[in-house]
mmCIF file of C-alpha atoms and ligand atoms in Angstrom:
data_model
loop_
_atom_site.group_PDB
_atom_site.id
_atom_site.type_symbol
_atom_site.label_atom_id
_atom_site.label_comp_id
_atom_site.label_asym_id
_atom_site.label_seq_id
_atom_site.Cartn_x
_atom_site.Cartn_y
_atom_site.Cartn_z
ATOM 1 C CA MET A 1 81.339 123.199 20.121
ATOM 2 C CA SER A 2 82.010 119.736 21.040
ATOM 3 C CA HIS A 3 85.320 118.563 20.521
ATOM 4 C CA THR A 4 87.735 115.041 20.970
ATOM 5 C CA GLY A 5 91.269 116.780 22.112
ATOM 6 C CA PHE A 6 92.355 119.560 24.343
ATOM 7 C CA ARG A 7 91.414 123.206 23.679
ATOM 8 C CA ILE A 8 92.879 126.273 24.858
ATOM 9 C CA LEU A 9 92.237 129.823 24.057
ATOM 10 C CA HIS A 10 94.985 131.977 23.290
ATOM 11 C CA THR A 11 95.411 135.471 24.481
ATOM 12 C CA SER A 12 97.528 138.434 25.694
ATOM 13 C CA ASP A 13 98.456 142.015 26.180
ATOM 14 C CA TRP A 14 94.817 142.784 28.079
ATOM 15 C CA HIS A 15 96.369 145.851 29.658
ATOM 16 C CA LEU A 16 93.945 146.456 32.192
ATOM 17 C CA GLY A 17 93.801 149.780 33.675
ATOM 18 C CA ASN A 18 94.659 151.281 30.535
ATOM 19 C CA SER A 19 93.305 154.488 29.693
ATOM 20 C CA LEU A 20 93.093 156.656 27.071
ATOM 21 C CA HIS A 21 94.232 159.996 27.312
ATOM 22 C CA ASP A 22 92.977 159.934 30.899
ATOM 23 C CA ARG A 23 89.350 158.704 30.131
ATOM 24 C CA SER A 24 88.592 155.246 31.683
ATOM 25 C CA ARG A 25 88.238 152.083 29.976
ATOM 26 C CA GLN A 26 86.351 150.156 32.823
ATOM 27 C CA GLU A 27 83.471 149.516 30.228
ATOM 28 C CA GLU A 28 84.878 148.386 27.527
ATOM 29 C CA TYR A 29 87.003 146.026 29.807
ATOM 30 C CA ARG A 30 84.122 145.126 31.390
ATOM 31 C CA ALA A 31 82.447 143.949 28.199
ATOM 32 C CA PHE A 32 85.439 142.609 26.610
ATOM 33 C CA LEU A 33 85.892 140.094 29.612
ATOM 34 C CA SER A 34 82.087 139.289 29.383
ATOM 35 C CA TRP A 35 82.400 138.662 25.754
ATOM 36 C CA LEU A 36 85.343 136.548 26.575
ATOM 37 C CA LYS A 37 83.825 134.618 28.986
ATOM 38 C CA GLU A 38 81.037 133.950 26.815
ATOM 39 C CA THR A 39 83.271 133.032 24.275
ATOM 40 C CA ILE A 40 85.234 130.071 26.420
ATOM 41 C CA VAL A 41 81.855 128.917 27.527
ATOM 42 C CA THR A 42 80.159 128.018 23.967
ATOM 43 C CA ASN A 43 83.568 127.098 22.667
ATOM 44 C CA GLU A 44 84.110 124.437 25.508
ATOM 45 C CA VAL A 45 87.529 125.681 25.998
ATOM 46 C CA ASP A 46 89.654 123.455 28.377
ATOM 47 C CA ALA A 47 92.318 126.256 29.408
ATOM 48 C CA LEU A 48 93.004 129.496 29.237
ATOM 49 C CA LEU A 49 96.415 131.155 28.482
ATOM 50 C CA VAL A 50 97.398 134.761 28.927
ATOM 51 C CA SER A 51 100.802 135.482 27.630
ATOM 52 C CA GLY A 52 101.620 138.527 29.596
ATOM 53 C CA ASP A 53 100.853 142.341 30.161
ATOM 54 C CA ILE A 54 97.625 141.620 32.023
ATOM 55 C CA PHE A 55 97.604 144.905 33.793
ATOM 56 C CA ASP A 56 98.784 148.108 32.156
ATOM 57 C CA THR A 57 100.896 148.907 35.381
ATOM 58 C CA GLY A 58 102.741 147.724 37.855
ATOM 59 C CA SER A 59 100.376 148.934 40.302
ATOM 60 C CA PRO A 60 97.090 148.559 38.835
ATOM 61 C CA SER A 61 94.326 150.836 40.168
ATOM 62 C CA ASN A 62 91.569 148.695 42.601
ATOM 63 C CA ALA A 63 89.118 149.106 39.707
ATOM 64 C CA ALA A 64 91.634 147.345 37.331
ATOM 65 C CA GLN A 65 92.223 144.409 39.756
ATOM 66 C CA GLU A 66 88.715 143.970 40.620
ATOM 67 C CA LEU A 67 87.665 142.998 36.864
ATOM 68 C CA TYR A 68 90.827 140.815 36.932
ATOM 69 C CA PHE A 69 89.527 138.631 40.261
ATOM 70 C CA SER A 70 85.560 138.737 39.177
ATOM 71 C CA PHE A 71 86.715 137.220 35.956
ATOM 72 C CA LEU A 72 88.764 134.941 36.852
ATOM 73 C CA THR A 73 86.049 133.535 39.824
ATOM 74 C CA GLN A 74 83.372 133.501 37.271
ATOM 75 C CA LEU A 75 85.423 131.108 35.440
ATOM 76 C CA ASN A 76 85.076 128.929 38.237
ATOM 77 C CA GLY A 77 82.936 125.935 37.605
ATOM 78 C CA THR A 78 82.663 126.378 33.476
ATOM 79 C CA CYS A 79 84.440 124.084 31.225
ATOM 80 C CA CYS A 80 87.853 126.128 31.509
ATOM 81 C CA LYS A 81 89.718 124.001 34.333
ATOM 82 C CA ASN A 82 92.551 125.507 33.823
ATOM 83 C CA VAL A 83 93.977 129.365 33.681
ATOM 84 C CA VAL A 84 97.697 130.114 32.908
ATOM 85 C CA ILE A 85 98.895 133.655 33.724
ATOM 86 C CA THR A 86 102.179 134.880 32.699
ATOM 87 C CA ALA A 87 103.806 138.309 33.493
ATOM 88 C CA GLY A 88 104.827 140.336 30.591
ATOM 89 C CA ASN A 89 107.306 144.046 30.781
ATOM 90 C CA HIS A 90 104.373 145.904 31.892
ATOM 91 C CA ASP A 91 103.090 143.539 35.102
ATOM 92 C CA SER A 92 104.988 144.131 38.219
ATOM 93 C CA PRO A 93 105.688 140.291 38.975
ATOM 94 C CA SER A 94 104.964 141.108 43.121
ATOM 95 C CA THR A 95 101.630 142.762 42.053
ATOM 96 C CA LEU A 96 100.914 139.360 40.265
ATOM 97 C CA ASN A 97 102.114 137.207 42.870
ATOM 98 C CA VAL A 98 99.672 138.686 45.886
ATOM 99 C CA ALA A 99 97.124 136.645 45.151
ATOM 100 C CA ARG A 100 99.094 133.598 44.179
ATOM 101 C CA SER A 101 98.269 130.941 46.418
ATOM 102 C CA VAL A 102 94.725 132.018 46.416
ATOM 103 C CA LEU A 103 94.053 131.703 42.593
ATOM 104 C CA GLU A 104 95.727 128.448 42.702
ATOM 105 C CA LEU A 105 92.393 127.469 44.774
ATOM 106 C CA LEU A 106 90.556 128.290 41.278
ATOM 107 C CA HIS A 107 93.040 126.799 39.399
ATOM 108 C CA VAL A 108 94.437 129.556 38.139
ATOM 109 C CA ARG A 109 97.965 129.233 37.775
ATOM 110 C CA VAL A 110 100.380 132.472 38.043
ATOM 111 C CA ILE A 111 103.751 132.766 36.901
ATOM 112 C CA ALA A 112 105.224 136.269 37.547
ATOM 113 C CA SER A 113 108.663 135.503 37.615
ATOM 114 C CA PRO A 114 111.267 132.470 36.860
ATOM 115 C CA ASP A 115 111.919 130.224 40.085
ATOM 116 C CA VAL A 116 115.687 130.481 39.666
ATOM 117 C CA GLU A 117 116.496 128.957 42.963
ATOM 118 C CA ASN A 118 114.479 125.526 41.662
ATOM 119 C CA HIS A 119 115.749 125.649 38.083
ATOM 120 C CA PHE A 120 112.688 126.877 36.404
ATOM 121 C CA ALA A 121 110.516 124.159 37.905
ATOM 122 C CA ASN A 122 107.708 126.607 38.135
ATOM 123 C CA GLU A 123 107.135 127.088 34.350
ATOM 124 C CA VAL A 124 106.637 123.722 33.329
ATOM 125 C CA PHE A 125 103.768 121.145 34.252
ATOM 126 C CA ALA A 126 100.629 119.672 32.404
ATOM 127 C CA LEU A 127 97.206 120.081 32.475
ATOM 128 C CA PRO A 128 94.762 119.760 33.327
ATOM 129 C CA ASN A 129 96.855 118.170 35.938
ATOM 130 C CA ALA A 130 99.477 116.023 36.746
ATOM 131 C CA GLU A 131 97.136 112.836 37.497
ATOM 132 C CA ASN A 132 95.340 113.174 34.163
ATOM 133 C CA PRO A 133 98.407 115.175 31.666
ATOM 134 C CA GLN A 134 96.905 115.870 28.200
ATOM 135 C CA VAL A 135 99.494 118.907 26.997
ATOM 136 C CA ILE A 136 102.550 120.084 28.354
ATOM 137 C CA LEU A 137 102.930 123.657 29.188
ATOM 138 C CA CYS A 138 106.625 125.640 29.276
ATOM 139 C CA ALA A 139 105.148 128.927 30.919
ATOM 140 C CA ALA A 140 107.791 131.543 30.661
ATOM 141 C CA PRO A 141 107.580 135.576 31.764
ATOM 142 C CA TYR A 142 109.174 138.473 30.747
ATOM 143 C CA LEU A 143 112.146 137.249 31.143
ATOM 144 C CA ARG A 144 114.565 140.040 33.579
ATOM 145 C CA ASP A 145 118.205 140.135 33.670
ATOM 146 C CA LYS A 146 118.401 137.630 37.025
ATOM 147 C CA ALA A 147 116.475 134.960 35.009
ATOM 148 C CA LEU A 148 118.476 135.547 31.694
ATOM 149 C CA GLN A 149 122.028 135.528 33.610
ATOM 150 C CA ALA A 150 120.625 132.172 35.461
ATOM 151 C CA SER A 151 119.732 130.713 31.900
ATOM 152 C CA LEU A 152 123.385 131.414 30.777
ATOM 153 C CA GLU A 153 124.703 129.888 33.806
ATOM 154 C CA ASN A 154 126.567 133.292 34.137
ATOM 155 C CA ALA A 155 128.236 133.230 30.893
ATOM 156 C CA LYS A 156 129.056 136.445 29.558
ATOM 157 C CA ALA A 157 127.650 138.096 26.544
ATOM 158 C CA ALA A 158 129.442 140.608 24.443
ATOM 159 C CA THR A 159 126.521 143.133 24.220
ATOM 160 C CA ASP A 160 123.165 143.571 25.851
ATOM 161 C CA GLU A 161 121.277 142.261 22.905
ATOM 162 C CA GLU A 162 122.945 139.154 22.719
ATOM 163 C CA PHE A 163 122.746 138.727 26.472
ATOM 164 C CA VAL A 164 118.834 138.664 25.825
ATOM 165 C CA ARG A 165 119.159 136.850 22.843
ATOM 166 C CA ALA A 166 121.677 133.914 24.360
ATOM 167 C CA GLY A 167 119.821 134.070 27.780
ATOM 168 C CA THR A 168 116.284 133.604 26.532
ATOM 169 C CA LYS A 169 117.134 130.877 23.886
ATOM 170 C CA ALA A 170 119.345 129.092 26.784
ATOM 171 C CA HIS A 171 115.885 129.639 29.240
ATOM 172 C CA PHE A 172 113.686 128.338 26.599
ATOM 173 C CA GLU A 173 116.216 125.110 25.729
ATOM 174 C CA LYS A 174 116.120 124.667 30.043
ATOM 175 C CA LEU A 175 112.211 124.499 29.481
ATOM 176 C CA LYS A 176 112.518 122.021 26.931
ATOM 177 C CA ASN A 177 114.645 119.484 28.549
ATOM 178 C CA LEU A 178 112.495 119.822 31.513
ATOM 179 C CA ALA A 179 109.064 119.344 29.398
ATOM 180 C CA ARG A 180 110.898 116.226 27.346
ATOM 181 C CA GLN A 181 111.624 114.724 31.112
ATOM 182 C CA LEU A 182 107.701 115.280 32.224
ATOM 183 C CA GLN A 183 107.246 113.623 29.136
ATOM 184 C CA GLU A 184 109.382 110.546 30.084
ATOM 185 C CA ASN A 185 107.698 110.173 33.422
ATOM 186 C CA VAL A 186 104.183 110.197 31.667
ATOM 187 C CA GLY A 187 105.366 107.970 29.212
ATOM 188 C CA LYS A 188 103.724 109.447 26.549
ATOM 189 C CA SER A 189 104.822 112.108 24.202
ATOM 190 C CA LEU A 190 102.242 114.451 24.902
ATOM 191 C CA PRO A 191 101.946 118.758 22.661
ATOM 192 C CA ILE A 192 104.108 121.000 24.149
ATOM 193 C CA ILE A 193 103.288 124.516 24.344
ATOM 194 C CA ALA A 194 105.235 127.234 25.119
ATOM 195 C CA MET A 195 104.592 130.487 26.369
ATOM 196 C CA ALA A 196 106.585 133.715 26.106
ATOM 197 C CA HIS A 197 106.267 137.392 26.656
ATOM 198 C CA LEU A 198 108.851 138.686 23.906
ATOM 199 C CA TYR A 199 109.559 140.577 20.562
ATOM 200 C CA ALA A 200 110.161 137.941 18.203
ATOM 201 C CA ALA A 201 112.299 139.066 14.978
ATOM 202 C CA GLY A 202 110.712 139.259 11.898
ATOM 203 C CA SER A 203 106.973 139.676 13.548
ATOM 204 C CA ILE A 204 105.383 143.240 12.236
ATOM 205 C CA LEU A 205 104.811 145.642 14.805
ATOM 206 C CA SER A 206 102.311 147.874 13.193
ATOM 207 C CA GLU A 207 101.783 149.979 9.573
ATOM 208 C CA ASN A 208 102.183 152.738 12.827
ATOM 209 C CA ALA A 209 105.142 154.235 14.243
ATOM 210 C CA ALA A 210 103.487 154.949 17.109
ATOM 211 C CA ASP A 211 102.248 151.404 17.873
ATOM 212 C CA THR A 212 106.088 150.274 17.572
ATOM 213 C CA GLU A 213 106.961 152.775 19.881
ATOM 214 C CA TYR A 214 104.425 151.581 22.639
ATOM 215 C CA THR A 215 104.930 148.273 22.322
ATOM 216 C CA VAL A 216 108.903 148.056 22.428
ATOM 217 C CA VAL A 217 110.144 150.960 24.037
ATOM 218 C CA GLY A 218 112.560 149.526 26.934
ATOM 219 C CA ASN A 219 112.637 146.417 24.656
ATOM 220 C CA LEU A 220 114.830 146.966 21.729
ATOM 221 C CA GLU A 221 116.088 143.442 21.604
ATOM 222 C CA ASN A 222 114.795 141.184 19.587
ATOM 223 C CA VAL A 223 115.228 137.339 19.302
ATOM 224 C CA ASN A 224 115.437 134.908 16.640
ATOM 225 C CA VAL A 225 112.592 131.969 16.499
ATOM 226 C CA GLU A 226 115.136 129.553 15.986
ATOM 227 C CA ILE A 227 114.880 129.085 20.225
ATOM 228 C CA PHE A 228 111.319 127.854 19.720
ATOM 229 C CA PRO A 229 112.364 124.499 17.651
ATOM 230 C CA PRO A 230 109.406 121.933 16.262
ATOM 231 C CA ALA A 231 109.323 120.180 19.847
ATOM 232 C CA PHE A 232 107.205 123.027 20.906
ATOM 233 C CA ASP A 233 103.555 122.328 19.150
ATOM 234 C CA TYR A 234 102.473 125.581 19.672
ATOM 235 C CA VAL A 235 104.037 128.869 20.842
ATOM 236 C CA ALA A 236 101.574 131.607 22.434
ATOM 237 C CA LEU A 237 103.316 134.867 22.161
ATOM 238 C CA GLY A 238 102.879 138.248 23.995
ATOM 239 C CA HIS A 239 103.826 141.827 23.309
ATOM 240 C CA ILE A 240 103.280 142.313 20.389
ATOM 241 C CA HIS A 241 99.586 144.383 19.845
ATOM 242 C CA ARG A 242 99.123 142.430 16.728
ATOM 243 C CA ALA A 243 97.641 138.951 15.999
ATOM 244 C CA GLN A 244 99.993 137.370 13.625
ATOM 245 C CA LYS A 245 101.944 134.612 12.979
ATOM 246 C CA VAL A 246 105.954 134.730 13.191
ATOM 247 C CA ALA A 247 108.415 133.892 10.227
ATOM 248 C CA GLY A 248 105.970 131.998 8.350
ATOM 249 C CA GLU A 249 105.222 129.422 11.049
ATOM 250 C CA ASP A 250 101.718 128.703 12.123
ATOM 251 C CA ARG A 251 102.655 127.060 15.010
ATOM 252 C CA ILE A 252 104.113 130.331 16.356
ATOM 253 C CA ARG A 253 101.657 132.830 16.870
ATOM 254 C CA TYR A 254 100.821 136.069 18.690
ATOM 255 C CA SER A 255 96.981 136.797 19.632
ATOM 256 C CA GLY A 256 97.431 140.078 19.909
ATOM 257 C CA SER A 257 95.573 143.002 22.120
ATOM 258 C CA PRO A 258 91.844 142.407 22.517
ATOM 259 C CA LEU A 259 91.273 146.115 23.070
ATOM 260 C CA PRO A 260 93.450 148.834 20.635
ATOM 261 C CA MET A 261 95.645 150.657 22.810
ATOM 262 C CA GLY A 262 94.981 153.922 21.006
ATOM 263 C CA PHE A 263 93.948 155.706 17.942
ATOM 264 C CA ASP A 264 97.117 154.317 15.877
ATOM 265 C CA GLU A 265 95.740 150.784 16.591
ATOM 266 C CA ALA A 266 92.125 151.181 16.271
ATOM 267 C CA ASN A 267 92.252 149.480 12.489
ATOM 268 C CA ARG A 268 93.463 146.331 13.006
ATOM 269 C CA GLU A 269 90.923 143.428 13.679
ATOM 270 C CA SER A 270 91.288 141.900 17.111
ATOM 271 C CA VAL A 271 91.288 138.523 17.717
ATOM 272 C CA VAL A 272 91.660 135.337 20.081
ATOM 273 C CA LEU A 273 93.174 132.431 19.168
ATOM 274 C CA LEU A 274 91.557 128.513 19.793
ATOM 275 C CA VAL A 275 93.884 125.965 19.614
ATOM 276 C CA ASP A 276 92.905 122.224 19.363
ATOM 277 C CA PHE A 277 95.712 119.859 20.134
ATOM 278 C CA GLU A 278 94.710 116.048 19.039
ATOM 279 C CA GLU A 279 97.031 113.258 19.393
ATOM 280 C CA ASN A 280 99.892 112.703 16.298
ATOM 281 C CA ASN A 281 98.276 115.965 14.861
ATOM 282 C CA PRO A 282 99.232 119.348 14.156
ATOM 283 C CA PRO A 283 97.397 122.110 16.229
ATOM 284 C CA LYS A 284 94.073 123.379 14.831
ATOM 285 C CA ILE A 285 94.114 127.152 15.337
ATOM 286 C CA ARG A 286 91.160 129.133 14.899
ATOM 287 C CA PRO A 287 91.060 132.789 15.293
ATOM 288 C CA ILE A 288 87.762 134.396 16.695
ATOM 289 C CA SER A 289 87.355 138.421 16.019
ATOM 290 C CA VAL A 290 86.622 140.154 19.171
ATOM 291 C CA PRO A 291 84.186 142.922 18.481
ATOM 292 C CA GLN A 292 84.731 146.555 18.922
ATOM 293 C CA PHE A 293 83.103 147.635 22.307
ATOM 294 C CA ARG A 294 83.794 151.224 21.736
ATOM 295 C CA LYS A 295 84.649 152.822 18.517
ATOM 296 C CA MET A 296 87.491 154.989 17.893
ATOM 297 C CA VAL A 297 87.862 157.347 14.930
ATOM 298 C CA THR A 298 89.861 160.143 13.924
ATOM 299 C CA ILE A 299 88.489 162.845 12.062
ATOM 300 C CA SER A 300 90.897 164.398 9.884
ATOM 301 C CA GLY A 301 90.268 167.756 7.689
ATOM 302 C CA GLU A 302 92.118 170.895 6.289
ATOM 303 C CA ASN A 303 89.878 173.314 7.992
ATOM 304 C CA LEU A 304 87.581 173.435 10.774
ATOM 305 C CA ASN A 305 84.260 173.700 8.552
ATOM 306 C CA GLU A 306 85.147 170.042 6.838
ATOM 307 C CA ILE A 307 85.849 169.006 10.600
ATOM 308 C CA ARG A 308 82.842 170.298 11.955
ATOM 309 C CA ALA A 309 81.009 168.113 8.932
ATOM 310 C CA LYS A 310 82.647 165.169 9.818
ATOM 311 C CA ILE A 311 82.129 165.705 13.679
ATOM 312 C CA ALA A 312 78.495 165.735 12.646
ATOM 313 C CA LYS A 313 78.787 162.524 10.031
ATOM 314 C CA ALA A 314 80.924 160.231 12.550
ATOM 315 C CA ASN A 315 77.706 160.960 15.165
ATOM 316 C CA LEU A 316 75.559 159.179 12.632
ATOM 317 C CA GLU A 317 77.635 156.463 11.725
ATOM 318 C CA THR A 318 79.802 155.947 15.327
ATOM 319 C CA PRO A 319 77.937 157.054 17.941
ATOM 320 C CA LYS A 320 79.675 157.159 21.462
ATOM 321 C CA ALA A 321 82.987 156.727 19.361
ATOM 322 C CA PHE A 322 86.225 158.263 21.055
ATOM 323 C CA VAL A 323 87.622 160.701 18.684
ATOM 324 C CA ARG A 324 90.363 162.326 18.085
ATOM 325 C CA VAL A 325 90.722 165.162 15.772
ATOM 326 C CA ARG A 326 93.880 165.842 13.003
ATOM 327 C CA PHE A 327 94.655 169.250 11.749
ATOM 328 C CA THR A 328 95.774 168.695 8.456
ATOM 329 C CA GLY A 329 96.188 172.565 7.206
ATOM 330 C CA THR A 330 99.001 174.441 6.903
ATOM 331 C CA GLY A 331 99.004 177.295 9.978
ATOM 332 C CA SER A 332 97.214 177.307 12.828
ATOM 333 C CA VAL A 333 93.356 178.547 13.613
ATOM 334 C CA GLY A 334 93.946 178.559 17.167
ATOM 335 C CA ASN A 335 93.527 176.345 20.322
ATOM 336 C CA LEU A 336 91.659 173.237 18.363
ATOM 337 C CA ARG A 337 89.768 171.852 21.587
ATOM 338 C CA ASP A 338 88.536 175.357 22.724
ATOM 339 C CA MET A 339 87.275 175.750 18.918
ATOM 340 C CA LEU A 340 85.436 172.449 18.416
ATOM 341 C CA SER A 341 84.063 171.315 21.964
ATOM 342 C CA SER A 342 80.772 172.748 21.559
ATOM 343 C CA ASP A 343 80.587 170.969 18.462
ATOM 344 C CA PHE A 344 81.254 167.910 20.226
ATOM 345 C CA GLU A 345 78.783 168.313 23.313
ATOM 346 C CA LYS A 346 75.636 168.354 20.331
ATOM 347 C CA THR A 347 77.229 164.729 20.044
ATOM 348 C CA THR A 348 76.965 161.499 21.566
ATOM 349 C CA LEU A 349 80.737 161.460 21.076
ATOM 350 C CA GLU A 350 83.751 161.517 23.505
ATOM 351 C CA PHE A 351 86.136 164.376 22.168
ATOM 352 C CA VAL A 352 89.737 163.037 23.284
ATOM 353 C CA LYS A 353 92.192 164.898 21.671
ATOM 354 C CA ALA A 354 93.006 167.039 19.012
ATOM 355 C CA GLU A 355 96.278 167.890 17.394
ATOM 356 C CA TYR A 356 97.923 169.429 14.365
ATOM 357 C CA ALA A 357 99.150 167.111 12.228
ATOM 358 C CA ASN A 358 102.364 169.065 11.136
ATOM 359 C CA ARG A 359 103.045 170.657 14.302
ATOM 360 C CA VAL A 360 105.884 169.051 16.767
ATOM 361 C CA ASP A 361 105.329 170.119 20.036
ATOM 362 C CA GLY A 362 108.977 171.303 21.886
ATOM 363 C CA SER A 363 107.943 169.632 25.017
ATOM 364 C CA GLN A 364 107.940 166.222 23.733
ATOM 365 C CA THR A 365 111.662 165.927 23.230
ATOM 366 C CA ILE A 366 112.017 162.923 25.545
ATOM 367 C CA ALA A 367 109.842 161.138 23.461
ATOM 368 C CA ALA A 368 111.708 160.994 20.319
ATOM 369 C CA ASP A 369 110.428 161.204 16.689
ATOM 370 C CA ASP A 370 106.957 162.865 16.191
ATOM 371 C CA CYS A 371 105.629 160.233 18.824
ATOM 372 C CA ASP A 372 102.595 161.887 21.743
ATOM 373 C CA LEU A 373 103.518 161.358 25.501
ATOM 374 C CA SER A 374 100.179 161.092 26.098
ATOM 375 C CA GLU A 375 100.049 157.545 23.893
ATOM 376 C CA HIS A 376 102.569 156.092 26.757
ATOM 377 C CA SER A 377 102.403 154.940 29.616
ATOM 378 C CA PRO A 378 104.187 156.727 32.943
ATOM 379 C CA THR A 379 106.025 153.681 33.587
ATOM 380 C CA GLU A 380 107.148 153.743 29.993
ATOM 381 C CA ILE A 381 108.156 157.456 29.918
ATOM 382 C CA PHE A 382 110.395 156.710 32.593
ATOM 383 C CA ASP A 383 111.827 153.789 31.205
ATOM 384 C CA ARG A 384 112.502 155.860 28.320
ATOM 385 C CA ARG A 385 114.210 158.453 30.647
ATOM 386 C CA LEU A 386 116.358 155.912 31.890
ATOM 387 C CA ARG A 387 117.769 154.918 28.826
ATOM 388 C CA GLU A 388 118.456 158.424 27.535
ATOM 389 C CA GLU A 389 120.333 158.909 30.947
ATOM 390 C CA GLU A 390 122.215 155.529 30.376
ATOM 391 C CA LYS A 391 123.397 157.540 27.511
ATOM 392 C CA SER A 392 125.135 159.945 28.547
ATOM 393 C CA THR A 393 126.388 158.827 31.747
ATOM 394 C CA LYS A 394 126.894 155.316 32.441
ATOM 395 C CA LYS A 395 124.610 151.755 32.675
ATOM 396 C CA PHE A 396 122.586 151.295 35.785
ATOM 397 C CA ASP A 397 123.640 148.202 37.947
ATOM 398 C CA ASP A 398 120.547 146.242 38.636
ATOM 399 C CA LYS A 399 120.579 146.962 41.694
ATOM 400 C CA MET A 400 120.344 150.264 41.477
ATOM 401 C CA ARG A 401 117.451 150.179 38.407
ATOM 402 C CA ALA A 402 115.704 148.366 40.874
ATOM 403 C CA ARG A 403 115.629 150.852 43.189
ATOM 404 C CA LEU A 404 114.381 153.230 40.586
ATOM 405 C CA GLU A 405 112.289 151.638 39.236
ATOM 406 C CA GLY A 406 111.002 150.984 42.850
ATOM 407 C CA ALA A 407 110.903 154.539 43.974
ATOM 408 C CA PHE A 408 108.928 155.405 40.500
ATOM 409 C CA GLN A 409 106.022 152.724 40.999
ATOM 410 C CA GLU A 410 105.970 154.019 44.603
ATOM 411 C CA ILE A 411 105.398 157.747 43.552
ATOM 412 C CA LEU A 412 103.221 157.184 40.392
ATOM 413 C CA LYS A 413 100.768 155.179 42.677
ATOM 414 C CA LEU A 414 100.810 157.820 45.617
ATOM 415 C CA VAL A 415 99.959 159.900 42.372
ATOM 416 C CA GLN A 416 97.418 157.856 40.682
ATOM 417 C CA GLU A 417 95.150 157.034 44.282
ATOM 418 C CA GLY A 418 95.466 160.861 45.257
ATOM 419 C CA GLY A 419 94.225 161.710 41.565
ATOM 420 C CA ALA A 420 91.636 159.125 40.347
ATOM 421 C CA GLN A 421 88.746 158.132 41.617
ATOM 422 C CA GLU A 422 88.402 154.749 40.645
HETATM 423 MN MN1 LIG B 501 104.672 143.576 26.487
#
């Protein structure tokens, strides 16, 4: 698949280390990354852009990190001479920064947090390199308070939402100016590509409430895509798990997550986006469908007989699938897991969870509505807990919040390292 211009592959929201109700997804991730490498090589991709949420948590398991590093190492020596990785809200900037200087030797650029002291100079650069500039990147990671405050040059905002909106807008304005400056230095008009990890107003979260919860928890602020004027030839977004263009603009895209992050995301198509930049033309965008490496199936039934028949059928149609059982009848027939586990033992299916569709468990009041706690990462639930706290008492300042989050991550890491064999 040869080409003349500059070709990127845009993806995001890998959430490496994600597990499905304690079931490891390591093999799915391994299969995805090996597929991704093949796709990059087959399509002669020049640069890979990953717009945030590389890892599922701020302290990813060793197994998740091993996948990440071995994938990046395997790209070395292929057509893909550049990789740009930005941090999402799930990523810990310091975790991503650990290997930054080593990865630089492999032409992998990690932008974990905006360099406030140097006026965000780390986010704007040319690819493939300064000697042979073909495109200009404005690669912003997820913007936390410090970066938003610096972007606003300490101007005050009326509300938290306004702070995020105005700060984000000011940030991309600054990046655009840096890109223009770089263009002037180069002496020609190169395509400008923005990377951002945010919730763009007008984007569709999901048909499904649970997906919505997963994606925007801890970040209810959305920003208007007017912050990306046409000076940005392409905007590679991350954060929303469903692939889409935003506000009808072809050039503003979410790639979506390559793997479904739960049963509620299982029915949508996953893609990565190939984007070609040629002189004086709008970018050409081509989605490539990501195979589903392991099916996720929901079996619903009004009674046990119906459910048992569907289990047998699923075993033939989708062997090895992860299965969620939903009892949609009235009343209770007892512990579904106990009653169905012997049925599953005769199959290749993986019985992940069983639930009564019409019952709300009283233990789940922290997670509002009818969402399932196990659909969320511990960090998200903690984040939500902090928000609840802020409703009844006062808001935490940045320092206090950072201390609480730090302490939580430390405990989480201890628990995970003590409990998991990975
Ligand atoms: Mn995110």
